[in-house]
Short mmCIF file of C-alpha atoms in Angstrom, two decimals:
data_model
loop_
_atom_site.label_atom_id
_atom_site.label_comp_id
_atom_site.label_asym_id
_atom_site.label_seq_id
_atom_site.Cartn_x
_atom_site.Cartn_y
_atom_site.Cartn_z
CA UNK A 1 0.15 0.94 0.27
CA UNK A 2 1.05 3.52 -0.94
CA UNK A 3 1.96 5.41 1.54
CA UNK A 4 1.13 8.98 0.67
CA UNK A 5 0.52 10.40 3.65
CA UNK A 6 4.50 9.54 4.87
CA UNK A 7 5.71 11.44 1.76
CA UNK A 8 3.83 14.48 1.03
CA UNK A 9 5.01 15.84 4.38
CA UNK A 10 6.61 19.95 3.87
CA UNK A 11 7.97 19.22 6.95
CA UNK A 12 8.50 22.92 9.48
CA UNK A 13 10.44 24.83 12.23
CA UNK A 14 10.77 23.85 15.52
CA UNK A 15 11.22 27.47 16.74
CA UNK A 16 12.53 26.00 21.28
CA UNK A 17 12.79 28.90 22.82
CA UNK A 18 12.01 29.68 26.88
CA UNK A 19 13.95 32.39 28.68
CA UNK A 20 17.99 31.92 30.20
CA UNK A 21 17.78 28.84 32.69
CA UNK A 22 15.19 26.89 31.85
CA UNK A 23 17.05 24.50 29.99
CA UNK A 24 16.88 24.79 26.90
CA UNK A 25 20.06 23.54 25.22
CA UNK A 26 19.76 19.70 27.90
CA UNK A 27 15.54 18.95 26.52
CA UNK A 28 16.75 19.27 23.12
CA UNK A 29 19.90 17.61 23.30
CA UNK A 30 17.11 14.96 24.94
CA UNK A 31 15.17 15.70 21.92
CA UNK A 32 17.20 15.18 18.99
CA UNK A 33 18.02 11.68 20.68
CA UNK A 34 14.74 10.30 20.70
CA UNK A 35 13.82 10.93 17.37
CA UNK A 36 16.70 10.72 14.94
CA UNK A 37 14.98 11.98 12.27
CA UNK A 38 14.90 15.60 13.32
CA UNK A 39 17.58 18.17 11.53
CA UNK A 40 19.65 20.86 14.04
CA UNK A 41 19.68 23.69 12.90
CA UNK A 42 22.79 25.15 12.23
CA UNK A 43 23.74 28.52 13.47
CA UNK A 44 26.69 31.26 10.66
CA UNK A 45 28.75 33.50 13.47
CA UNK A 46 31.88 35.45 12.80
CA UNK A 47 33.94 34.21 16.07
CA UNK A 48 37.03 32.27 15.53
CA UNK A 49 36.45 28.09 15.29
CA UNK A 50 37.94 25.86 17.67
CA UNK A 51 39.28 23.62 18.05
CA UNK A 52 38.21 20.51 17.20
CA UNK A 53 34.58 22.42 15.82
CA UNK A 54 33.89 21.76 11.89
CA UNK A 55 32.58 24.10 9.89
CA UNK A 56 29.19 23.14 8.90
CA UNK A 57 28.55 20.74 11.53
CA UNK A 58 29.16 22.99 15.13
CA UNK A 59 28.81 26.02 13.26
CA UNK A 60 29.38 27.77 9.73
CA UNK A 61 32.14 30.01 9.94
CA UNK A 62 31.57 33.94 7.47
CA UNK A 63 33.97 36.64 7.65
CA UNK A 64 32.90 39.55 8.90
CA UNK A 65 31.91 41.04 5.56
CA UNK A 66 30.65 37.51 4.55
CA UNK A 67 28.29 37.52 7.78
CA UNK A 68 28.22 42.03 6.56
CA UNK A 69 26.99 41.03 3.27
CA UNK A 70 24.37 38.59 3.95
CA UNK A 71 22.37 40.46 7.16
CA UNK A 72 21.91 42.82 3.95
CA UNK A 73 20.33 40.17 1.06
CA UNK A 74 18.12 39.07 4.40
CA UNK A 75 20.04 35.46 4.66
CA UNK A 76 19.55 35.03 7.71
CA UNK A 77 16.07 33.98 9.60
CA UNK A 78 17.26 35.85 13.26
CA UNK A 79 20.92 37.47 13.65
CA UNK A 80 22.06 39.46 17.19
CA UNK A 81 26.26 40.66 18.51
CA UNK A 82 27.28 38.78 21.21
CA UNK A 83 29.61 39.58 23.37
CA UNK A 84 31.43 41.49 20.74
CA UNK A 85 30.59 38.18 17.66
CA UNK A 86 27.64 37.71 15.31
CA UNK A 87 25.30 34.74 15.58
CA UNK A 88 22.29 33.50 13.09
CA UNK A 89 20.44 31.34 11.23
CA UNK A 90 20.71 31.17 7.62
CA UNK A 91 17.95 31.13 6.57
CA UNK A 92 19.11 28.81 3.19
CA UNK A 93 19.73 25.94 5.26
CA UNK A 94 16.43 26.15 7.09
CA UNK A 95 14.49 26.12 3.79
CA UNK A 96 16.29 23.58 2.08
CA UNK A 97 15.31 21.13 4.95
CA UNK A 98 11.27 21.67 5.32
CA UNK A 99 10.95 21.45 1.87
CA UNK A 100 12.65 17.74 1.49
CA UNK A 101 9.58 17.11 4.55
CA UNK A 102 12.39 17.88 8.01
CA UNK A 103 11.11 18.61 11.12
CA UNK A 104 14.06 21.28 11.55
CA UNK A 105 14.87 22.77 15.09
CA UNK A 106 16.18 25.86 16.64
CA UNK A 107 17.03 26.18 20.18
CA UNK A 108 17.54 29.63 20.51
CA UNK A 109 16.74 32.31 22.69
CA UNK A 110 13.00 34.02 22.94
CA UNK A 111 14.29 37.16 20.88
CA UNK A 112 16.00 35.59 18.34
CA UNK A 113 12.58 33.82 17.79
CA UNK A 114 10.51 36.90 17.31
CA UNK A 115 12.57 37.93 14.78
CA UNK A 116 12.18 34.33 13.26
CA UNK A 117 8.41 34.83 13.94
CA UNK A 118 8.57 38.01 11.37
CA UNK A 119 10.06 36.15 8.63
CA UNK A 120 8.34 32.51 9.05
CA UNK A 121 5.15 32.75 10.13
CA UNK A 122 4.27 29.29 8.88
CA UNK A 123 7.30 28.18 12.03
CA UNK A 124 5.70 26.25 15.21
CA UNK A 125 7.02 28.19 18.39
CA UNK A 126 7.65 26.44 21.12
CA UNK A 127 8.60 28.44 24.97
CA UNK A 128 9.74 26.39 27.05
CA UNK A 129 9.00 27.31 30.72
CA UNK A 130 10.17 26.73 34.47
CA UNK A 131 7.31 25.35 36.70
CA UNK A 132 7.76 28.76 38.70
CA UNK A 133 9.66 31.64 39.10
CA UNK A 134 12.23 29.97 42.07
CA UNK A 135 12.93 26.77 40.78
CA UNK A 136 14.07 29.18 37.47
CA UNK A 137 16.14 31.27 39.54
CA UNK A 138 17.40 27.11 42.08
CA UNK A 139 17.92 26.16 38.84
CA UNK A 140 20.86 29.84 37.61
CA UNK A 141 22.43 28.92 40.97
CA UNK A 142 23.67 25.22 40.70
CA UNK A 143 25.14 25.94 37.61
CA UNK A 144 27.99 27.88 39.94
CA UNK A 145 28.64 30.13 37.40
CA UNK A 146 27.44 32.64 37.19
CA UNK A 147 27.62 36.34 40.19
CA UNK A 148 24.73 37.43 42.07
CA UNK A 149 24.14 40.53 39.54
CA UNK A 150 24.41 37.74 37.07
CA UNK A 151 21.67 35.50 38.37
CA UNK A 152 19.38 38.75 39.31
CA UNK A 153 19.83 40.24 35.42
CA UNK A 154 18.99 36.86 33.98
CA UNK A 155 15.87 36.71 36.21
CA UNK A 156 14.66 40.17 35.74
CA UNK A 157 14.72 39.25 31.52
CA UNK A 158 12.80 36.33 32.26
CA UNK A 159 9.98 37.89 33.76
CA UNK A 160 10.09 39.80 30.58
CA UNK A 161 9.79 37.65 27.98
CA UNK A 162 7.20 35.92 30.04
CA UNK A 163 4.86 38.37 28.42
CA UNK A 164 6.25 36.87 24.46
CA UNK A 165 4.49 33.62 25.82
CA UNK A 166 1.41 34.81 23.99
CA UNK A 167 3.12 34.33 21.05
CA UNK A 168 4.07 31.40 20.99
CA UNK A 169 2.11 28.61 19.15
CA UNK A 170 2.63 25.58 22.93
CA UNK A 171 3.89 26.03 25.81
CA UNK A 172 5.79 23.17 27.59
CA UNK A 173 6.93 23.02 31.65
CA UNK A 174 9.90 22.17 31.66
CA UNK A 175 9.58 19.90 35.66
CA UNK A 176 11.46 17.19 34.40
CA UNK A 177 13.51 16.36 30.50
CA UNK A 178 11.19 13.19 30.02
CA UNK A 179 8.68 14.97 29.90
CA UNK A 180 9.35 17.63 28.41
CA UNK A 181 10.10 16.21 25.75
CA UNK A 182 7.99 13.41 25.45
CA UNK A 183 5.37 16.84 25.30
CA UNK A 184 7.27 17.89 22.46
CA UNK A 185 7.05 14.98 20.72
CA UNK A 186 3.55 15.38 20.94
CA UNK A 187 3.12 18.11 19.93
CA UNK A 188 5.58 17.48 16.85
CA UNK A 189 3.92 14.01 16.11
CA UNK A 190 0.60 16.00 16.06
CA UNK A 191 1.70 19.08 13.25
CA UNK A 192 2.94 16.26 11.61
CA UNK A 193 -1.67 15.87 10.24
CA UNK A 194 -1.76 19.51 10.40
CA UNK A 195 -4.09 20.19 7.13
CA UNK A 196 -2.75 22.90 6.36
CA UNK A 197 0.81 21.20 5.83
CA UNK A 198 -0.14 19.17 2.54
CA UNK A 199 -1.53 20.06 -0.84
CA UNK A 200 -4.11 17.78 -2.49
CA UNK A 201 -5.21 15.09 0.66
CA UNK A 202 -7.97 14.91 -1.59
CA UNK A 203 -6.20 13.35 -4.96
CA UNK A 204 -4.09 11.52 -2.97
CA UNK A 205 -6.52 9.42 -1.35
CA UNK A 206 -8.07 8.89 -4.91
CA UNK A 207 -5.18 8.21 -5.85
CA UNK A 208 -5.58 8.70 -9.30
CA UNK A 209 -7.32 5.74 -10.12
CA UNK A 210 -11.12 6.58 -8.67
CA UNK A 211 -12.07 10.24 -10.47
CA UNK B 1 5.24 21.63 43.73
CA UNK B 2 1.86 22.90 42.60
CA UNK B 3 1.47 21.51 38.49
CA UNK B 4 -0.52 24.71 37.74
CA UNK B 5 -0.10 24.08 33.64
CA UNK B 6 -2.44 20.74 35.25
CA UNK B 7 -4.67 22.59 36.71
CA UNK B 8 -5.52 25.08 34.37
CA UNK B 9 -6.70 24.06 31.39
CA UNK B 10 -9.66 25.37 29.63
CA UNK B 11 -10.79 21.81 27.90
CA UNK B 12 -11.63 21.45 24.25
CA UNK B 13 -13.63 19.91 22.55
CA UNK B 14 -12.69 17.49 19.51
CA UNK B 15 -13.95 16.65 17.11
CA UNK B 16 -13.38 13.50 14.99
CA UNK B 17 -14.86 12.36 11.57
CA UNK B 18 -14.61 10.99 8.50
CA UNK B 19 -15.91 9.18 5.78
CA UNK B 20 -19.20 6.35 6.75
CA UNK B 21 -16.93 2.71 6.68
CA UNK B 22 -13.82 4.04 7.60
CA UNK B 23 -13.62 3.12 11.02
CA UNK B 24 -14.39 5.99 12.99
CA UNK B 25 -16.66 4.10 15.75
CA UNK B 26 -13.66 1.47 15.93
CA UNK B 27 -10.81 4.53 16.57
CA UNK B 28 -12.91 5.81 19.09
CA UNK B 29 -13.71 2.77 21.16
CA UNK B 30 -10.13 2.17 21.20
CA UNK B 31 -9.33 5.84 21.72
CA UNK B 32 -11.82 6.15 24.73
CA UNK B 33 -9.79 2.56 26.20
CA UNK B 34 -6.79 4.00 25.74
CA UNK B 35 -6.86 7.16 27.85
CA UNK B 36 -9.25 7.61 30.88
CA UNK B 37 -9.20 10.90 31.24
CA UNK B 38 -11.80 11.71 27.52
CA UNK B 39 -15.26 12.28 28.04
CA UNK B 40 -17.48 11.13 25.22
CA UNK B 41 -20.41 13.37 24.04
CA UNK B 42 -23.69 12.25 24.48
CA UNK B 43 -26.03 12.53 22.00
CA UNK B 44 -29.85 13.58 22.10
CA UNK B 45 -32.98 12.04 19.65
CA UNK B 46 -36.70 11.35 19.58
CA UNK B 47 -36.27 7.63 18.90
CA UNK B 48 -37.78 5.12 21.20
CA UNK B 49 -35.56 3.63 24.37
CA UNK B 50 -34.02 0.13 23.29
CA UNK B 51 -33.98 -2.38 26.33
CA UNK B 52 -30.99 -1.94 28.54
CA UNK B 53 -30.29 2.54 26.90
CA UNK B 54 -30.35 4.69 29.63
CA UNK B 55 -31.42 7.98 30.10
CA UNK B 56 -28.19 10.57 29.80
CA UNK B 57 -25.83 7.17 29.06
CA UNK B 58 -26.45 5.76 25.41
CA UNK B 59 -28.46 9.02 24.63
CA UNK B 60 -30.42 11.99 25.66
CA UNK B 61 -34.02 10.27 25.25
CA UNK B 62 -36.41 13.83 24.53
CA UNK B 63 -39.83 13.82 23.09
CA UNK B 64 -40.54 15.42 19.63
CA UNK B 65 -42.35 18.54 21.46
CA UNK B 66 -39.20 19.17 24.05
CA UNK B 67 -35.96 17.87 20.49
CA UNK B 68 -38.11 21.05 18.62
CA UNK B 69 -37.71 23.83 21.38
CA UNK B 70 -34.12 23.09 22.11
CA UNK B 71 -33.41 23.60 18.21
CA UNK B 72 -35.15 26.70 18.20
CA UNK B 73 -33.81 27.98 21.24
CA UNK B 74 -30.20 26.82 19.77
CA UNK B 75 -29.53 24.40 22.24
CA UNK B 76 -27.98 22.01 19.97
CA UNK B 77 -23.88 21.95 17.92
CA UNK B 78 -25.87 20.43 15.38
CA UNK B 79 -28.92 17.79 14.81
CA UNK B 80 -29.74 15.87 11.75
CA UNK B 81 -33.11 13.83 10.69
CA UNK B 82 -32.27 10.08 9.97
CA UNK B 83 -34.84 8.11 8.82
CA UNK B 84 -38.07 10.05 10.82
CA UNK B 85 -35.41 10.28 14.16
CA UNK B 86 -34.44 13.73 15.53
CA UNK B 87 -30.58 13.81 16.68
CA UNK B 88 -28.41 16.23 17.66
CA UNK B 89 -25.31 17.33 20.02
CA UNK B 90 -26.22 19.30 23.05
CA UNK B 91 -23.59 22.34 23.65
CA UNK B 92 -24.42 22.04 27.49
CA UNK B 93 -23.49 19.01 27.82
CA UNK B 94 -20.26 19.58 25.45
CA UNK B 95 -19.96 23.20 27.18
CA UNK B 96 -20.65 22.83 30.76
CA UNK B 97 -17.53 19.63 30.46
CA UNK B 98 -15.04 21.77 28.13
CA UNK B 99 -15.47 24.67 31.28
CA UNK B 100 -14.20 21.72 34.02
CA UNK B 101 -10.84 21.54 31.59
CA UNK B 102 -11.71 17.97 30.14
CA UNK B 103 -11.63 17.23 26.37
CA UNK B 104 -14.66 15.90 25.24
CA UNK B 105 -14.34 13.40 22.10
CA UNK B 106 -17.79 13.78 19.07
CA UNK B 107 -17.79 11.32 16.54
CA UNK B 108 -19.81 12.46 13.67
CA UNK B 109 -19.91 12.66 10.21
CA UNK B 110 -19.25 15.68 8.37
CA UNK B 111 -21.74 17.46 6.98
CA UNK B 112 -22.48 16.76 11.71
CA UNK B 113 -18.91 18.84 12.02
CA UNK B 114 -19.50 21.45 9.52
CA UNK B 115 -22.91 22.26 11.62
CA UNK B 116 -20.25 22.63 14.38
CA UNK B 117 -17.20 24.76 13.37
CA UNK B 118 -20.30 26.70 12.68
CA UNK B 119 -21.23 26.93 16.36
CA UNK B 120 -18.04 26.11 17.70
CA UNK B 121 -15.27 27.27 15.70
CA UNK B 122 -12.53 26.64 19.07
CA UNK B 123 -12.69 22.66 19.00
CA UNK B 124 -10.55 20.68 17.36
CA UNK B 125 -11.29 19.21 13.73
CA UNK B 126 -10.08 15.71 13.16
CA UNK B 127 -10.93 14.13 9.99
CA UNK B 128 -9.97 9.81 9.52
CA UNK B 129 -8.57 9.50 6.82
CA UNK B 130 -9.09 5.88 4.97
CA UNK B 131 -5.25 4.99 2.89
CA UNK B 132 -7.44 5.52 -0.54
CA UNK B 133 -10.90 4.76 -1.61
CA UNK B 134 -10.19 0.54 -2.80
CA UNK B 135 -9.33 0.20 0.52
CA UNK B 136 -12.58 2.45 1.65
CA UNK B 137 -14.54 -0.09 -0.56
CA UNK B 138 -12.75 -2.86 1.53
CA UNK B 139 -13.66 -2.31 4.58
CA UNK B 140 -17.91 -1.49 3.47
CA UNK B 141 -17.84 -4.60 0.94
CA UNK B 142 -16.61 -6.65 4.31
CA UNK B 143 -18.61 -5.55 6.54
CA UNK B 144 -21.10 -7.26 4.54
CA UNK B 145 -23.84 -5.10 5.49
CA UNK B 146 -24.83 -3.21 2.88
CA UNK B 147 -25.78 -4.14 -1.12
CA UNK B 148 -24.22 -2.92 -4.31
CA UNK B 149 -26.38 -0.40 -4.89
CA UNK B 150 -25.70 1.29 -0.89
CA UNK B 151 -22.16 0.81 -0.89
CA UNK B 152 -21.75 2.98 -4.40
CA UNK B 153 -24.27 5.46 -3.49
CA UNK B 154 -21.66 5.54 0.46
CA UNK B 155 -17.99 6.05 -1.97
CA UNK B 156 -20.15 8.59 -3.79
CA UNK B 157 -21.23 10.26 -1.02
CA UNK B 158 -17.41 9.97 0.98
CA UNK B 159 -15.47 11.34 -2.37
CA UNK B 160 -18.35 14.59 -1.53
CA UNK B 161 -16.52 14.66 2.56
CA UNK B 162 -12.93 13.94 1.53
CA UNK B 163 -13.71 18.29 0.08
CA UNK B 164 -14.45 19.14 2.82
CA UNK B 165 -10.59 18.00 4.26
CA UNK B 166 -9.36 21.36 3.96
CA UNK B 167 -11.83 22.36 6.49
CA UNK B 168 -10.02 20.32 9.22
CA UNK B 169 -7.13 21.37 11.30
CA UNK B 170 -5.34 17.70 11.60
CA UNK B 171 -5.74 14.06 9.76
CA UNK B 172 -5.29 11.22 10.81
CA UNK B 173 -4.97 8.32 8.24
CA UNK B 174 -6.35 4.75 9.57
CA UNK B 175 -4.49 2.57 8.13
CA UNK B 176 -4.26 0.56 11.63
CA UNK B 177 -7.04 1.34 14.36
CA UNK B 178 -3.44 1.15 16.63
CA UNK B 179 -1.38 3.86 15.10
CA UNK B 180 -4.85 5.72 14.27
CA UNK B 181 -4.92 6.37 18.42
CA UNK B 182 -2.09 7.12 18.71
CA UNK B 183 -1.32 10.25 16.07
CA UNK B 184 -5.41 11.20 18.06
CA UNK B 185 -3.36 10.95 21.66
CA UNK B 186 -0.22 13.57 20.06
CA UNK B 187 -3.38 15.58 18.48
CA UNK B 188 -4.45 15.56 22.52
CA UNK B 189 -1.51 16.05 24.47
CA UNK B 190 -0.37 18.87 22.14
CA UNK B 191 -3.44 20.29 22.07
CA UNK B 192 -3.34 20.14 26.08
CA UNK B 193 -0.07 23.01 25.42
CA UNK B 194 -1.60 25.53 23.19
CA UNK B 195 -0.84 28.58 24.79
CA UNK B 196 -4.52 29.94 23.05
CA UNK B 197 -5.82 27.72 25.88
CA UNK B 198 -4.81 28.78 29.01
CA UNK B 199 -4.97 32.46 30.41
CA UNK B 200 -2.95 34.15 32.79
CA UNK B 201 0.77 31.87 32.05
CA UNK B 202 2.96 34.54 33.07
CA UNK B 203 1.29 35.32 36.08
CA UNK B 204 1.27 31.51 37.05
CA UNK B 205 4.64 31.17 35.97
CA UNK B 206 5.06 34.30 38.63
CA UNK B 207 2.89 32.09 41.38
CA UNK B 208 1.78 35.31 43.13
CA UNK B 209 5.09 36.25 44.93
CA UNK B 210 7.40 37.47 43.02
CA UNK B 211 6.06 39.89 40.71
#
């Protein structure tokens, strides 16, 4: 039997974001481990390549000049400057994979996600939330990498970022990594069944044989 | 830890429909067996109560007069006449359960689903599809309950019903009951994480303690 419904999906971009410290990286890693069919979006950067990093795998490495030209040509879904280095999400990599029917995952902060939404509102936006703010603070404190002032700044930013939850399609509470991953997994499965992502459903059921 | 995200969902109505013979009843039954938390919408009818049927469980049994009054008062999400008897989906039962946070399942034909959509477009519409039309014909034939003329009529209706797939949010192909049930299960899980179904997400994360 021809399984047209498995072949004709357009694929989509799933943007996963949330406040700093909520555990985006850990959840994203566990998700990619669970679902081998997902494609992780690769960022572009102007920073120097570190030992062991591979161009086109860890990052796409660009010169300031090339990066600037790409910004001008609108070749990024979003871009930002962090500590004097530029980072961005190349549109082509995402779009090529989406067209091939792949589900592309982009892990990014709220500001970046809102830029992506302007460029590509067909993406699926998922905000990862902490169960509550005390828990978020605990998690940041437990990393033991930030000063008290840094922690306070992160908490202040988290408060602002929460305002954007209404711009997202879904929210997932990261109480445990396993549950968060299985919630996102269900969202991906459901989105694969969206009528709006398919063309010619009727024609496929008819199979050209019954009209 | 207070699990606000489990308590504050508004619930929703999931309308499951599809062409006659696709296996709506079987899939719906298996789904209710798998997920004990779902509430099945109970229909109202003017037909006589059969032996063993319980009012408010099998159906809500109404007189022609009462049913007519409810139609006039707009108390049905949809209603239709089948073999001189009237059938309808009482709005109150669905809405009361949705407000309580329950996921209500309504198994109904495409015509009924389109009526529900006009009344309550916040519902989630899922169309169950056959893998192809020959398979649908085989399934109807295998029931051995319909004449050749009846089968042809059902196939003709199925063709028309497929035109409405674009009015649905999701489609699920019923190749096997198990896979169809797990697909609908994922859709329910995903819809429970929709931001639009929640109010005050930010306030809940803040827990009133951090503002």
